JSON list of C-alpha atoms in Angstrom, two decimals:
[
{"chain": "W", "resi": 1, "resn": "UNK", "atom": "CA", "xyz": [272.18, 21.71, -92.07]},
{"chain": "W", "resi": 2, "resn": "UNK", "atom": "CA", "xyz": [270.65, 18.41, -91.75]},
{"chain": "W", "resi": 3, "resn": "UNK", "atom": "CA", "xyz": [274.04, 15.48, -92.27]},
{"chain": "W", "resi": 4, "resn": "UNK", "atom": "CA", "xyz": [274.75, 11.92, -91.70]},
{"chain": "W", "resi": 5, "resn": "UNK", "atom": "CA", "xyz": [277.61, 11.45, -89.29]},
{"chain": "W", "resi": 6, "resn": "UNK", "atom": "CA", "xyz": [279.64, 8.15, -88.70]},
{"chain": "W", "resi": 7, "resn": "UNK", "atom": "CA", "xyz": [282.19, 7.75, -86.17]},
{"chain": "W", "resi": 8, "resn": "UNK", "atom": "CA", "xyz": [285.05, 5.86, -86.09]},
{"chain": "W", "resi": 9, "resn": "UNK", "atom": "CA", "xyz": [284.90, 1.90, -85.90]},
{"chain": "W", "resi": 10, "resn": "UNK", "atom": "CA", "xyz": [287.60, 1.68, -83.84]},
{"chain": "W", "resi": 11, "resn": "UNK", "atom": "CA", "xyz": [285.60, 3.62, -80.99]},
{"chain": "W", "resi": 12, "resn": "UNK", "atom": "CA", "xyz": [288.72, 5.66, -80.31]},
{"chain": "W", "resi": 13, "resn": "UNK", "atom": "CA", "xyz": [288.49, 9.86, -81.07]},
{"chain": "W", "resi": 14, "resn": "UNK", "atom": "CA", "xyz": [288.47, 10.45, -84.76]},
{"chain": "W", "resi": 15, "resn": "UNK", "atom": "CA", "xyz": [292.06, 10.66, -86.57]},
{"chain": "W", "resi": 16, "resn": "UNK", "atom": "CA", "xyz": [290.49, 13.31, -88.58]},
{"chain": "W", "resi": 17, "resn": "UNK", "atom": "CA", "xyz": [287.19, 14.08, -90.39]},
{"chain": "W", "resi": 18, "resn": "UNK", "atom": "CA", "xyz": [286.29, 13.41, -93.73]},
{"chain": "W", "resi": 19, "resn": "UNK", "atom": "CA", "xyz": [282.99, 15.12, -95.20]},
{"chain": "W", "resi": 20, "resn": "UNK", "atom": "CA", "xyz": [281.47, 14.06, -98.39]},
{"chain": "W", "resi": 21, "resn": "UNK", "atom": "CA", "xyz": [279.64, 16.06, -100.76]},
{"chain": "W", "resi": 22, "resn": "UNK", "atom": "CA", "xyz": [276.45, 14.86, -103.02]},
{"chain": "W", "resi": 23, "resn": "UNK", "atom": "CA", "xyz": [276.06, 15.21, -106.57]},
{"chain": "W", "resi": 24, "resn": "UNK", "atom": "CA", "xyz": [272.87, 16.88, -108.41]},
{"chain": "W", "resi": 25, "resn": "UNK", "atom": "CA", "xyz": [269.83, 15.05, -107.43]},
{"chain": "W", "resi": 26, "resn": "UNK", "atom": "CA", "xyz": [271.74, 12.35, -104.82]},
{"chain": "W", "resi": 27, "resn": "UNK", "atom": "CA", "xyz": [271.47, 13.28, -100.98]},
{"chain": "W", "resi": 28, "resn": "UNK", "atom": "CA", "xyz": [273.47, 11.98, -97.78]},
{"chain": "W", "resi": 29, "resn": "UNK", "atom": "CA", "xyz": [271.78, 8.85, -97.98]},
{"chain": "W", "resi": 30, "resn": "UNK", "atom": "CA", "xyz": [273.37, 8.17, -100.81]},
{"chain": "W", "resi": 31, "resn": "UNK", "atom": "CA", "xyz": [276.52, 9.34, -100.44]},
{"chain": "W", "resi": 32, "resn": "UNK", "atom": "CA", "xyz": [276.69, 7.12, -97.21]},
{"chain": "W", "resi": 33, "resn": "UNK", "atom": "CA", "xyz": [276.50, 4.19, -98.91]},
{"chain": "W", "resi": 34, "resn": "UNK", "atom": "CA", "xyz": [279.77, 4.02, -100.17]},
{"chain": "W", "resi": 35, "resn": "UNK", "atom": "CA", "xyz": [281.43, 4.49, -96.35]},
{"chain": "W", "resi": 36, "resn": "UNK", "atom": "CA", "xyz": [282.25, 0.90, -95.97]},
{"chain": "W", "resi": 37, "resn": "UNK", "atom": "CA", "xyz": [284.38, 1.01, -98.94]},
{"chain": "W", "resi": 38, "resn": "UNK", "atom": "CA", "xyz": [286.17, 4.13, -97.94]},
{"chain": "W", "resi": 39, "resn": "UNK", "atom": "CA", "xyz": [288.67, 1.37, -95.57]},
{"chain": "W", "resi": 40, "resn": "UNK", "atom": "CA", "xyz": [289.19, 4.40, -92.86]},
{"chain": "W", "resi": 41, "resn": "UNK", "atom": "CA", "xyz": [288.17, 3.27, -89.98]},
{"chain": "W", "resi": 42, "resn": "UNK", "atom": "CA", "xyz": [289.70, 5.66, -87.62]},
{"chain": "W", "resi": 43, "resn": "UNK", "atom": "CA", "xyz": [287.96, 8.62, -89.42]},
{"chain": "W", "resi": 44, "resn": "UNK", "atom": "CA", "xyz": [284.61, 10.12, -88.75]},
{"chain": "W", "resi": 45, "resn": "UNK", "atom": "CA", "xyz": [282.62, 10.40, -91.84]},
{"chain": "W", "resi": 46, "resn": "UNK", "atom": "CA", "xyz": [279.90, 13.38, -92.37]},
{"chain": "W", "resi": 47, "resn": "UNK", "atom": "CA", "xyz": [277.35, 13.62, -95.42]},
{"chain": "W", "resi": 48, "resn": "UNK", "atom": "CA", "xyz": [275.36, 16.51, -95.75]},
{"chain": "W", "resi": 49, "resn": "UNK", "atom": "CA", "xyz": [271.82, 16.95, -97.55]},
{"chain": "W", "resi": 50, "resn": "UNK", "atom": "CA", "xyz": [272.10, 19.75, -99.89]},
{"chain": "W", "resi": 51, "resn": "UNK", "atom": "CA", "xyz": [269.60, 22.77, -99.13]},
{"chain": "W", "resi": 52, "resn": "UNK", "atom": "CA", "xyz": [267.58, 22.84, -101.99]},
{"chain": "W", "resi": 53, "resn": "UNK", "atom": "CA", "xyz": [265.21, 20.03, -103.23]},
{"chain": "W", "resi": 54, "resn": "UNK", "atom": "CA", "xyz": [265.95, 18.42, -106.50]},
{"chain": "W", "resi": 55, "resn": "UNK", "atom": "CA", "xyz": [263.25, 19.57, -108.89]},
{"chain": "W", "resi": 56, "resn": "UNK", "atom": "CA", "xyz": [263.01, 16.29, -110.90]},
{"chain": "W", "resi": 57, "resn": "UNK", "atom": "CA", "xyz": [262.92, 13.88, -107.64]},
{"chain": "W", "resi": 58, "resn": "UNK", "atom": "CA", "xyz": [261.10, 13.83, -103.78]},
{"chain": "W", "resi": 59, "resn": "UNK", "atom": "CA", "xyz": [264.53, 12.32, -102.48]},
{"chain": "W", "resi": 60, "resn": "UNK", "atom": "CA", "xyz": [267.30, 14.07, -104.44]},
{"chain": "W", "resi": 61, "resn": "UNK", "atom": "CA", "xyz": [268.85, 17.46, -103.49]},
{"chain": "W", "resi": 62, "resn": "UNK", "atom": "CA", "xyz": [270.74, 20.04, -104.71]},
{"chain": "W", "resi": 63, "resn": "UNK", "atom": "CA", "xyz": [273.48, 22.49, -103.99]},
{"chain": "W", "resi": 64, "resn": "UNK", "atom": "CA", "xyz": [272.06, 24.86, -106.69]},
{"chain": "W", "resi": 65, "resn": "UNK", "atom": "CA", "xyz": [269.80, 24.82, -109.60]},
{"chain": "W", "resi": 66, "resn": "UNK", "atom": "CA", "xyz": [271.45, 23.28, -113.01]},
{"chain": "W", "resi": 67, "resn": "UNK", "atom": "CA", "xyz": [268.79, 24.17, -115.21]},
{"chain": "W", "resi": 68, "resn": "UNK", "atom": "CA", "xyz": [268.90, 26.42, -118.31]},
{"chain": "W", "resi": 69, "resn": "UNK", "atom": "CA", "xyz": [266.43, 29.25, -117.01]},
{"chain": "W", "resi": 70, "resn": "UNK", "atom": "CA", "xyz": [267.78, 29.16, -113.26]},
{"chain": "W", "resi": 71, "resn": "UNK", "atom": "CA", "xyz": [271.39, 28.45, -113.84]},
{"chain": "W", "resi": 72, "resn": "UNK", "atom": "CA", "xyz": [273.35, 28.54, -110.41]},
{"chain": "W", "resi": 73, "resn": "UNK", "atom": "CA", "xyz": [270.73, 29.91, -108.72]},
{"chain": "W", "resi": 74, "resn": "UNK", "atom": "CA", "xyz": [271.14, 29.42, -104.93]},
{"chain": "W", "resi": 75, "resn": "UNK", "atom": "CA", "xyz": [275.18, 29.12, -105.19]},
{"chain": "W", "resi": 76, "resn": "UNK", "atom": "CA", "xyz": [275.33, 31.78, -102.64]},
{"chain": "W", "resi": 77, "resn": "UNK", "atom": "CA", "xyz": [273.41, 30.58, -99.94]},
{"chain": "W", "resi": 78, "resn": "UNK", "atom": "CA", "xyz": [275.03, 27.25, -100.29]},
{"chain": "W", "resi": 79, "resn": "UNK", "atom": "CA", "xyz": [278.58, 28.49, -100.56]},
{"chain": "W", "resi": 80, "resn": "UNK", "atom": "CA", "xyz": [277.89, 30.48, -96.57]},
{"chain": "W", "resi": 81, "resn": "UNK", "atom": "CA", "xyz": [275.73, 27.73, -95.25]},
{"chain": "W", "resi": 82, "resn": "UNK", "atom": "CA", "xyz": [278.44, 24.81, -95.98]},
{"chain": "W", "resi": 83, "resn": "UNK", "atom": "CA", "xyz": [281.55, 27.55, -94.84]},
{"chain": "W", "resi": 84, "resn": "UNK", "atom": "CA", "xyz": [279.60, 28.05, -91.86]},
{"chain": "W", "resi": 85, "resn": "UNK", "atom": "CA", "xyz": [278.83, 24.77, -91.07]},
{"chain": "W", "resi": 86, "resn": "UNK", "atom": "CA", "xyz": [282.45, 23.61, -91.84]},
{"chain": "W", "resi": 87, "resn": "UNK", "atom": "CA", "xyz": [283.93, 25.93, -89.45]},
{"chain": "W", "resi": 88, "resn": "UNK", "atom": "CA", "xyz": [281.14, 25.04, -86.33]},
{"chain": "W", "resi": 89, "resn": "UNK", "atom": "CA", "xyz": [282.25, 21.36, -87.04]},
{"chain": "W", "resi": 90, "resn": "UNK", "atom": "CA", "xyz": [284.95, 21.66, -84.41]},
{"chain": "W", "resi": 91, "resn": "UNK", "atom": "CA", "xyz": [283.10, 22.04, -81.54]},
{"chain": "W", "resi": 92, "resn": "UNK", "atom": "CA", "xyz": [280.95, 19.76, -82.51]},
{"chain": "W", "resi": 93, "resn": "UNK", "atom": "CA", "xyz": [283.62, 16.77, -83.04]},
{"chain": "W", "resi": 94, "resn": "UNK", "atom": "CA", "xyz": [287.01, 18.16, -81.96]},
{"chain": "W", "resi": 95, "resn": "UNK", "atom": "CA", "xyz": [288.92, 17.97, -84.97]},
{"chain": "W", "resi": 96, "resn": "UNK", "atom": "CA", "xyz": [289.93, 21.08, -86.54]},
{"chain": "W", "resi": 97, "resn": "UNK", "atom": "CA", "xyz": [289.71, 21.95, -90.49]},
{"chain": "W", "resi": 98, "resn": "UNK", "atom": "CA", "xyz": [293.55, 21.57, -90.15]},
{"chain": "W", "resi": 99, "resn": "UNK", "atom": "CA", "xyz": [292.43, 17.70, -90.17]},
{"chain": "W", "resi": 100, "resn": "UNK", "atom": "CA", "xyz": [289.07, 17.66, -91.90]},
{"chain": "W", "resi": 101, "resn": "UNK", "atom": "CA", "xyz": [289.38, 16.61, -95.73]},
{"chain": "W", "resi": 102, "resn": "UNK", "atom": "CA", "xyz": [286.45, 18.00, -97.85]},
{"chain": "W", "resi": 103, "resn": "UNK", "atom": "CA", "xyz": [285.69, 15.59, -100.59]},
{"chain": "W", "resi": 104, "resn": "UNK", "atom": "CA", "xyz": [282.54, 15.83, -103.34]},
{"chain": "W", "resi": 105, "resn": "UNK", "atom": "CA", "xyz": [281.18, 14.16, -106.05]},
{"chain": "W", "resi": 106, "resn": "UNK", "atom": "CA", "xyz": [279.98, 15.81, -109.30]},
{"chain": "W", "resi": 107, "resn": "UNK", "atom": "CA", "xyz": [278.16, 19.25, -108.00]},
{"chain": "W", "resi": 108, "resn": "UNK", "atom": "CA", "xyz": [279.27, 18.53, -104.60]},
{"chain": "W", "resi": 109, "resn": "UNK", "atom": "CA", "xyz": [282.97, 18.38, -106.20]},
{"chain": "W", "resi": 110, "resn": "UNK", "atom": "CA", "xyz": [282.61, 21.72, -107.64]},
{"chain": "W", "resi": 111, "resn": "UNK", "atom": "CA", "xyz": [281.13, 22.66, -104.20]},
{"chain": "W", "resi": 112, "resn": "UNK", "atom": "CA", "xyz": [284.38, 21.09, -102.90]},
{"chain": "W", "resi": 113, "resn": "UNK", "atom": "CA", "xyz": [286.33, 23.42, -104.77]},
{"chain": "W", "resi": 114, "resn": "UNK", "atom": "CA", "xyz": [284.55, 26.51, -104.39]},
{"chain": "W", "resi": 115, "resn": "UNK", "atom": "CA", "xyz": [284.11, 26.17, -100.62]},
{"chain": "W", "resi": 116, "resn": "UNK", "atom": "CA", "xyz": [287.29, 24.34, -99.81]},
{"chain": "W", "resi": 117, "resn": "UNK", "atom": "CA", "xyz": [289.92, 26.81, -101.49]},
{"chain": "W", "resi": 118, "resn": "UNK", "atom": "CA", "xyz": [288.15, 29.67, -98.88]},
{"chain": "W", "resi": 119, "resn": "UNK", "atom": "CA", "xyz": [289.12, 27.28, -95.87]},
{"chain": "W", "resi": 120, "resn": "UNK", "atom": "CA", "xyz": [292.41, 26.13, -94.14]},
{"chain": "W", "resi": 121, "resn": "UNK", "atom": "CA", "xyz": [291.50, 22.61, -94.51]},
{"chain": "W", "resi": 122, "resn": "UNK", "atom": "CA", "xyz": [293.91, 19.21, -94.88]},
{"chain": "W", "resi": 123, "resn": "UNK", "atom": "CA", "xyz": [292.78, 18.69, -98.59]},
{"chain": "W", "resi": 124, "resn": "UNK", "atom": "CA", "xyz": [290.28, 18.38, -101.09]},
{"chain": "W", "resi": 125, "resn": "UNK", "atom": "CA", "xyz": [288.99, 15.38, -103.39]},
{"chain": "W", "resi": 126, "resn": "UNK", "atom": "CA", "xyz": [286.96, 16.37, -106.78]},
{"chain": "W", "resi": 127, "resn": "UNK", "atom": "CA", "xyz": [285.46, 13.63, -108.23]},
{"chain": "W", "resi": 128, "resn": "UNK", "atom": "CA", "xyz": [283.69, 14.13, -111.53]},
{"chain": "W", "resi": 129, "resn": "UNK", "atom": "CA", "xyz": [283.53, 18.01, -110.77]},
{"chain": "W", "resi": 130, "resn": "UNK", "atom": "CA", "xyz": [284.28, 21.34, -112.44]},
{"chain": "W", "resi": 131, "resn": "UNK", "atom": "CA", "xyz": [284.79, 24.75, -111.79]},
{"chain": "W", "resi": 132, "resn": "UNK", "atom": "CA", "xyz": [282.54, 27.71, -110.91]},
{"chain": "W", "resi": 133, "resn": "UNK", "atom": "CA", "xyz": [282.65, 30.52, -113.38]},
{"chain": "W", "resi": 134, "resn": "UNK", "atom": "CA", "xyz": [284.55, 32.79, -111.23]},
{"chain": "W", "resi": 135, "resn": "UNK", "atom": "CA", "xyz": [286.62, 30.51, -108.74]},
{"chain": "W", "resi": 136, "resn": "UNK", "atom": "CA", "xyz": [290.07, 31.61, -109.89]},
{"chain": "W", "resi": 137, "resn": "UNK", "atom": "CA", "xyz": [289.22, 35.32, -109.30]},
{"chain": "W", "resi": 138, "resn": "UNK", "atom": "CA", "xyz": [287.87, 34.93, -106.11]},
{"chain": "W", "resi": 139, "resn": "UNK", "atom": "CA", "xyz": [290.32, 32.47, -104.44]},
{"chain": "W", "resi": 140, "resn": "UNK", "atom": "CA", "xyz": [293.45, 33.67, -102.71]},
{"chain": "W", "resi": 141, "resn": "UNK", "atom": "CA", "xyz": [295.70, 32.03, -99.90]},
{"chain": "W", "resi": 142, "resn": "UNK", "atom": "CA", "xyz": [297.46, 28.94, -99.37]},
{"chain": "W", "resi": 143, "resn": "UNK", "atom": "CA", "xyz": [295.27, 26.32, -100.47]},
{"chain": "W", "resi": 144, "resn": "UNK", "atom": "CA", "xyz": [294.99, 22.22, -99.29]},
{"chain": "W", "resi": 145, "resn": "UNK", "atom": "CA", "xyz": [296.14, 20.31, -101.53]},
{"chain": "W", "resi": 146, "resn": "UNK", "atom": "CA", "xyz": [294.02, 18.78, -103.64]},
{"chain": "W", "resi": 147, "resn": "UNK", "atom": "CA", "xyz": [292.98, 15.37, -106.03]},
{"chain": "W", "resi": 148, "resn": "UNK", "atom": "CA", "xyz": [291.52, 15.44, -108.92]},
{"chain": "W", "resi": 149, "resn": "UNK", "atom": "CA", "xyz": [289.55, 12.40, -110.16]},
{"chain": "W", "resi": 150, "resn": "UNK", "atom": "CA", "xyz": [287.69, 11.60, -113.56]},
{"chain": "W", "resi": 151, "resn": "UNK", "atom": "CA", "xyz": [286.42, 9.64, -116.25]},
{"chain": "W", "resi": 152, "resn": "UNK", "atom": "CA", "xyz": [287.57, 10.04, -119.63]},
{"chain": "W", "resi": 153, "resn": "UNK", "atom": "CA", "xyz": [283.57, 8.70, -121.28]},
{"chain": "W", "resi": 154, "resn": "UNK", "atom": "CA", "xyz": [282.15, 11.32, -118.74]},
{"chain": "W", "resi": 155, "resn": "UNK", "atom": "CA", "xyz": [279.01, 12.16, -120.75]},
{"chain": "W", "resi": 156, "resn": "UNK", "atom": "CA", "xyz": [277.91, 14.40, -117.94]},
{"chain": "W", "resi": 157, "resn": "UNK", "atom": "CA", "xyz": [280.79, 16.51, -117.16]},
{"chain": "W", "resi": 158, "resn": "UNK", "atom": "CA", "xyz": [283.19, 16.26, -119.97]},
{"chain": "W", "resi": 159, "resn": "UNK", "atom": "CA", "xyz": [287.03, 15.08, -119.26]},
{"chain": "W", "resi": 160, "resn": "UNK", "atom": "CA", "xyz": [287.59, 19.16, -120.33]},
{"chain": "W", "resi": 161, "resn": "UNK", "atom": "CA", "xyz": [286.07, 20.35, -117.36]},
{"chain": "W", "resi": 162, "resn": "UNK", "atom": "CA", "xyz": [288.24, 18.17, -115.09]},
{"chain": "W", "resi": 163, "resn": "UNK", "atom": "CA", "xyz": [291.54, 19.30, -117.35]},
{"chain": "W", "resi": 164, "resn": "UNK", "atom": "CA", "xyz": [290.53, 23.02, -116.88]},
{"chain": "W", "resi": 165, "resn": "UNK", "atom": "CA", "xyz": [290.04, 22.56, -113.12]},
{"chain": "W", "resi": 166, "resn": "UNK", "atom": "CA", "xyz": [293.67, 21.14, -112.98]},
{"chain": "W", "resi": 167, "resn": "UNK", "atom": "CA", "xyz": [295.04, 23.82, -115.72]},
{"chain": "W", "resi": 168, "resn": "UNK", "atom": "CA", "xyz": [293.61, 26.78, -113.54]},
{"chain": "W", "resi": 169, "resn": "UNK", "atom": "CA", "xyz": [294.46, 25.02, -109.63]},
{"chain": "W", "resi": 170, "resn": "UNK", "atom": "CA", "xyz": [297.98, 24.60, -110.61]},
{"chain": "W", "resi": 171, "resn": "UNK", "atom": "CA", "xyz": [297.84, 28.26, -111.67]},
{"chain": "W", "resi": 172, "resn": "UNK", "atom": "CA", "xyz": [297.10, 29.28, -108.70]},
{"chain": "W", "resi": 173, "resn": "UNK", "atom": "CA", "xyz": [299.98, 27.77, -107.05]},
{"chain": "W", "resi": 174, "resn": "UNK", "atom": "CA", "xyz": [298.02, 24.42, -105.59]},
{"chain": "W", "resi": 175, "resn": "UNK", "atom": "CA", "xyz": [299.41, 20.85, -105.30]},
{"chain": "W", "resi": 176, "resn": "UNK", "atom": "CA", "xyz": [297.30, 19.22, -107.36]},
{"chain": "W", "resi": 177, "resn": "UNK", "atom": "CA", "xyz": [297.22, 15.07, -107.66]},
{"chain": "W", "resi": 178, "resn": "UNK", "atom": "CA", "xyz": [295.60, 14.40, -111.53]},
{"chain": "W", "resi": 179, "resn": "UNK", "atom": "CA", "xyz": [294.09, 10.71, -112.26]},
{"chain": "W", "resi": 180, "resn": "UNK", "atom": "CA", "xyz": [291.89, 9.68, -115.24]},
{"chain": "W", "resi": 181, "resn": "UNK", "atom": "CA", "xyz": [290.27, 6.65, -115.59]},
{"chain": "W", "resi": 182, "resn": "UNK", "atom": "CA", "xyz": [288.51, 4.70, -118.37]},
{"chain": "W", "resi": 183, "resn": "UNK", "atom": "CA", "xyz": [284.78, 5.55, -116.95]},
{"chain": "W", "resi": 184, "resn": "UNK", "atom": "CA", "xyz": [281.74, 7.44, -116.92]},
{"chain": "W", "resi": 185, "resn": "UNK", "atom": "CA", "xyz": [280.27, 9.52, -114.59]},
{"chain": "W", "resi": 186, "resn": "UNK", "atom": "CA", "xyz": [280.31, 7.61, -111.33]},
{"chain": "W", "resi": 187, "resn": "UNK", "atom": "CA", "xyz": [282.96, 6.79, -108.20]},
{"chain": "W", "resi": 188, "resn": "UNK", "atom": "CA", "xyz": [285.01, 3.49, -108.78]},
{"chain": "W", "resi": 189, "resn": "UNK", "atom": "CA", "xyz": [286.32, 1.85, -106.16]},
{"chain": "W", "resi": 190, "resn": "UNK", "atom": "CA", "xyz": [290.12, 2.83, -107.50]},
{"chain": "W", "resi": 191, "resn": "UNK", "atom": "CA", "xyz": [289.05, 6.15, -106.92]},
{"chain": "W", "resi": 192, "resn": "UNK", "atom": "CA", "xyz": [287.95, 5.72, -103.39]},
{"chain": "W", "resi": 193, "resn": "UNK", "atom": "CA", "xyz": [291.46, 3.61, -103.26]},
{"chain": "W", "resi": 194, "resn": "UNK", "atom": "CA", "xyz": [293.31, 6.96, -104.14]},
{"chain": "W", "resi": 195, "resn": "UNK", "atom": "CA", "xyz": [291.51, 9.00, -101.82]},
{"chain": "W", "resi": 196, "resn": "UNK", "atom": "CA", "xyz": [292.00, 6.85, -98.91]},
{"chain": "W", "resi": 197, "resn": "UNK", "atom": "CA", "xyz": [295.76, 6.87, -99.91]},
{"chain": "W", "resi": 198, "resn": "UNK", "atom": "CA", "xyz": [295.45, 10.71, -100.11]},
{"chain": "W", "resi": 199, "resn": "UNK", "atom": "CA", "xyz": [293.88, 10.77, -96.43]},
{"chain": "W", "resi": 200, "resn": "UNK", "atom": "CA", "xyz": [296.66, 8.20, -94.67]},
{"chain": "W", "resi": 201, "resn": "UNK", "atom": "CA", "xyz": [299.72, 10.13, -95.82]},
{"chain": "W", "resi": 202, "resn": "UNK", "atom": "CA", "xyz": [297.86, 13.64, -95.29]},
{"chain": "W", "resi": 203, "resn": "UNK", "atom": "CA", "xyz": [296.58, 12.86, -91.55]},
{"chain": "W", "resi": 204, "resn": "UNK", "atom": "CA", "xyz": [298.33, 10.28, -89.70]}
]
C-alpha cells in the first residue's frame, strides 16, 4: 500500500502513531496537508492512498466505488488490505496498534470504523463519516474508544448518518466522544483541536 509517512519533529522515537484516512476522490497528498496543524509533534503521522482510482479525477482515490450502479464495490479488498497493513505497521515503526490511533475523513471515516472496531487499537476519530450497512453485525470485542466529529449543514453526509453511527457505537458498548459543529462537509481546525486533545490524554 503506497502511504506518506512523517516522523516525529522532535527526532526522538514516535510517542505513538497516528494514521489518517482520505475521503472519496482526495489521496495522501491531501490528507498530508493538514499535518502541521495536527500540533503533535512527537507522533509519527501515516497517510495512505486508497487502492482504487477515483473515476471522476487522475489524482483522487478511493476506498470503494460510491456510485449508484457499483455501490461499495471493492469494500472487501480494502477492508483486508488496510487490516493487513495496520497490523505489519509495527515492525515497520515500533509502535504497536495498542498506540496507533486510526483517524479518517468522510469514506476514510467510515473506513475508520469498519476497520478499526476489528483491531486492538488506542482509538478512532470519524470525521464526516457513516456507517457500513452491516458494521454492527459484524463487530464484536472490546473496541477503542472512539470520536465522533460533524457538521450539522453536511450536504454530503447528512448530520443523521453521524447520529446513527453514535446511536449504534454506544450500543455496542463503545466510549464514544460526540461533537457537532456549525459546518459543512470539511475538517475545521476545532476538530483537529479535539482530536489532538483525544491523542494527548489517550497516549502519553
Amino acid at each position: 500500500m503506497q502511504f506518506i509517512s512523517l516522523p516525529p519533529s522532535t527526532s526522538q522515537p514516535p510517542a505513538g502513531l497516528i494514521v489518517c484516512l482520505h475521503g472519496w476522490g482526495s489521496n495522501a497528498e491531501d490528507a498530508a496537508s493538514l499535518a502541521p496543524f495536527f500540533n503533535l509533534p512527537n507522533y509519527q503521522f501515516l497517510f495512505p492512498n486508497a487502492p482504487f482510482p477515483f473515476p471522476n479525477s487522475p489524482t483522487g482515490r478511493a476506498w470503494y466505488d460510491l456510485r449508484q450502479e457499483n455501490m461499495y464495490e471493492g469494500l472487501a479488498e480494502s477492508q483486508q488490505l488496510l487490516i493487513n497493513w495496520l497490523q505489519s505497521l509495527e515492525s515497520s515503526t515500533g509502535v504497536p496498534l495498542s498506540r496507533t490511533i486510526l483517524s479518517g475523513f468522510s469514506q476514510g471515516g467510515a473506513m475508520t470504523l469498519d476497520v478499526g472496531l476489528k483491531l486492538p487499537l488506542a482509538g478512532l476519530v470519524v470525521m464526516s463519516g457513516y456507517l457500513h450497512p452491516d458494521i454492527a453485525t459484524t463487530a464484536k470485542g472490546d473496541f477503542p474508544p472512539t470520536v465522533i466529529m460533524h457538521g450539522r449543514y453536511d450536504e454530503v453526509v447528512p448530520l443523521r448518518a453521524a447520529l446513527k453511527t453514535r446511536e449504534v457505537t454506544e450500543t455496542l458498548g463503545i466510549a464514544v466522544e460526540y461533537h457537532e459543529f456549525d459546518t459543512g462537509h470539511e475538517v475545521r481546525p476545532e476538530m483537529l483541536d479535539i482530536l489532538r486533545n483525544f491523542v494527548i490524554n489517550l497516549i502519553v
